[in-house]
Coordinates of C-alpha atoms in Angstrom, one line a residue:
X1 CA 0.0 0.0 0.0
X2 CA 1.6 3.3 -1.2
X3 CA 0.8 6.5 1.7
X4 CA -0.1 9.7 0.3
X5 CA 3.6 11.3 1.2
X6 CA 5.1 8.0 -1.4
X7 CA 2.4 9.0 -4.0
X8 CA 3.2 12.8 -3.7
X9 CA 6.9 11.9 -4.2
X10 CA 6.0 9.6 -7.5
X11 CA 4.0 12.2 -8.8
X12 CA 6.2 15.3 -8.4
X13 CA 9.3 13.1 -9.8
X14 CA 10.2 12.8 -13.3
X15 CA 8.6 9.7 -14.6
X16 CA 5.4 9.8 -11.8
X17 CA 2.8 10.4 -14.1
X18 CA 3.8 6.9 -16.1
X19 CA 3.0 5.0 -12.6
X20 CA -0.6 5.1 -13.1
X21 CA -3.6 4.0 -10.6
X22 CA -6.7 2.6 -12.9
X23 CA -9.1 4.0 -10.1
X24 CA -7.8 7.8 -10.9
X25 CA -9.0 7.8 -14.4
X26 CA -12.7 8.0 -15.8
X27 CA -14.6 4.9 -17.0
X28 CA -17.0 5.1 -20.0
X29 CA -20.2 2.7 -21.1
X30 CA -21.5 2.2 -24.0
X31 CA -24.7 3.7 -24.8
X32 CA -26.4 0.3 -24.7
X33 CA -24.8 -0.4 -21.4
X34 CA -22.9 -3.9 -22.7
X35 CA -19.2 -2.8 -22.2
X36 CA -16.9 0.3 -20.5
X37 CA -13.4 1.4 -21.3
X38 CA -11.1 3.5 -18.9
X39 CA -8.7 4.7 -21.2
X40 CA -4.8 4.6 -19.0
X41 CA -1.7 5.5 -21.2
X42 CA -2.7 8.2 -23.4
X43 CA -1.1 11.5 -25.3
X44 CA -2.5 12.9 -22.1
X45 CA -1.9 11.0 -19.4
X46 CA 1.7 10.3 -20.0
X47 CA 2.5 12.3 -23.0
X48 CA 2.7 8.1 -25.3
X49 CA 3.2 8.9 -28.5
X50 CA 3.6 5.8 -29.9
X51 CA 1.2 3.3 -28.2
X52 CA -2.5 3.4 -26.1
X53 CA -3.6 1.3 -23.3
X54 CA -6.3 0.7 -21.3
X55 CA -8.6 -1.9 -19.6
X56 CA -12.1 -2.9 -21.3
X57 CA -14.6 -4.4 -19.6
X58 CA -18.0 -6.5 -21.5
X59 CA -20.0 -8.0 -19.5
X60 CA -22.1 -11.2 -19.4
X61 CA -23.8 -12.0 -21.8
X62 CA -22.8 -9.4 -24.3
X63 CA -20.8 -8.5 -27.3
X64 CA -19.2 -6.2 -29.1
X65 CA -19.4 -4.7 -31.9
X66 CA -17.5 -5.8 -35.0
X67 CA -14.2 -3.8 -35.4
X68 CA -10.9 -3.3 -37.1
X69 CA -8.3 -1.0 -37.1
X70 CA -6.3 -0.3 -40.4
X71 CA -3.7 1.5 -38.9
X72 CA -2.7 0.1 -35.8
X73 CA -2.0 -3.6 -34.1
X74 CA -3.6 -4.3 -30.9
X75 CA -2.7 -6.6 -28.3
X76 CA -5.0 -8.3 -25.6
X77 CA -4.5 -9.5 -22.3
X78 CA -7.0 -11.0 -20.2
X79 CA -7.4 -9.9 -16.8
X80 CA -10.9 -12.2 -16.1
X81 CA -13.8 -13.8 -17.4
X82 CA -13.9 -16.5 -20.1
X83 CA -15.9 -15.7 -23.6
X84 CA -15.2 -15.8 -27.4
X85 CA -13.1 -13.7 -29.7
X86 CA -13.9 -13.9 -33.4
X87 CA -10.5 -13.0 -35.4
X88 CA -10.9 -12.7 -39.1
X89 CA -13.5 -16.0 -39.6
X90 CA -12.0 -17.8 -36.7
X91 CA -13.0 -18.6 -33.3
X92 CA -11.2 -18.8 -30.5
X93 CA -12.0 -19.3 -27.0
X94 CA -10.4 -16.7 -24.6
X95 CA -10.1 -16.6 -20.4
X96 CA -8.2 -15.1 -18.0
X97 CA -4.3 -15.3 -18.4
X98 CA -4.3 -15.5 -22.2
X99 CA -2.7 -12.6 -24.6
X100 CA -4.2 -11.7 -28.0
X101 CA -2.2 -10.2 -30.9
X102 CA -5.1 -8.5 -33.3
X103 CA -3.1 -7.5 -36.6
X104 CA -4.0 -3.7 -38.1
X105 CA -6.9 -4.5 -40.4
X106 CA -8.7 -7.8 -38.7
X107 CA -12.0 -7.6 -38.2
X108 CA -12.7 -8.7 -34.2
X109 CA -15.6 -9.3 -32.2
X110 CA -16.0 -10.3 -28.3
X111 CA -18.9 -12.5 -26.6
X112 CA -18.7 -13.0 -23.0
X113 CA -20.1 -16.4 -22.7
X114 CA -19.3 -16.4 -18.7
X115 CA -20.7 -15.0 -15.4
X116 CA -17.9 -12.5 -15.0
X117 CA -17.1 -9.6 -16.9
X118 CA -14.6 -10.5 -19.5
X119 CA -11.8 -7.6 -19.3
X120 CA -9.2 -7.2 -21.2
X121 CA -5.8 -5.0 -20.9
X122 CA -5.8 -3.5 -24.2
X123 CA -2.5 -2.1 -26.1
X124 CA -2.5 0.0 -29.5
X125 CA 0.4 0.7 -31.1
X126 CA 0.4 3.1 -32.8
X127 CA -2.6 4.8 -31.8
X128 CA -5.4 4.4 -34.1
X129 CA -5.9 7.3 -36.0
X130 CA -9.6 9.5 -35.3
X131 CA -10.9 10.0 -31.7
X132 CA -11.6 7.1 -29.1
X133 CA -14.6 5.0 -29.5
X134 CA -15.8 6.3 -26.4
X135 CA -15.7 10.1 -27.9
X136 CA -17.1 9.3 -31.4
X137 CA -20.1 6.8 -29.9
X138 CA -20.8 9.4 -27.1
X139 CA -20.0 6.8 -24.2
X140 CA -21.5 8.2 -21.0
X141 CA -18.9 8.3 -18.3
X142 CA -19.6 6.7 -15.0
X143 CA -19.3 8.5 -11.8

């Protein structure tokens, strides 16, 4: 457990705004209330240029939408739940412990099939070109 006097000193040093705390940082839903982001190394949390990370969160019973991203690779780690990921025309069966590697331009898609939510630590790099999904689909950002 870090006291207030540590995190002061992480913060004020050089590098304390790459040690990040999850619970600091806003969450956002989907309008349909199926899945959340919070959005962690950014241009604006840490100045990244050249990657974006964050943890996503669908819960049960839902998926995602389809998606692809032309100009960037994404990675997957999964921090819990079990479902299925749909790369390209395959299926796969994903659960906690297991890392993804989503190549720029494969269409992917995420059911969670368990009684958990399924969440994944998500990596970009680079950063996919427009605004975040969260921005362009007017998430609603949870208190």
């Amino acid at each position: 457990m870090t006291s207030n006097h540590e995190t002061s000193e992480v913060n004020m040093s050089k590098y304390g705004k790459c040690v990040l705390e999850p619970d600091n940082f806003p969450t956002w839903e989907a309008q349909n209330g199926s899945r959340c982001v919070t959005a962690l190394i950014t241009p604006d949390s840490c100045e990244s240029q050249k990657m974006v990370s964050g943890l996503w969160r669908l819960h049960p019973g839902h998926e995602s939408d389809p998606d692809s991203h032309p100009d960037a690779d994404e990675i997957y780690f999964v921090v819990s739940g079990t479902g299925k990921l749909v790369l390209g025309e395959e299926e796969f069966i994903v659960s906690k412990g297991m890392t993804i590697f989503i190549p720029a331009n494969v269409h992917h898609q995420s059911f969670n099939s368990g009684e958990e939510d399924l969440v994944y630590y998500f990596i970009f790099a680079p950063p996919p070109a427009g605004p975040p999904k969260q921005e362009s689909e007017n998430w609603v950002k949870l208190p």
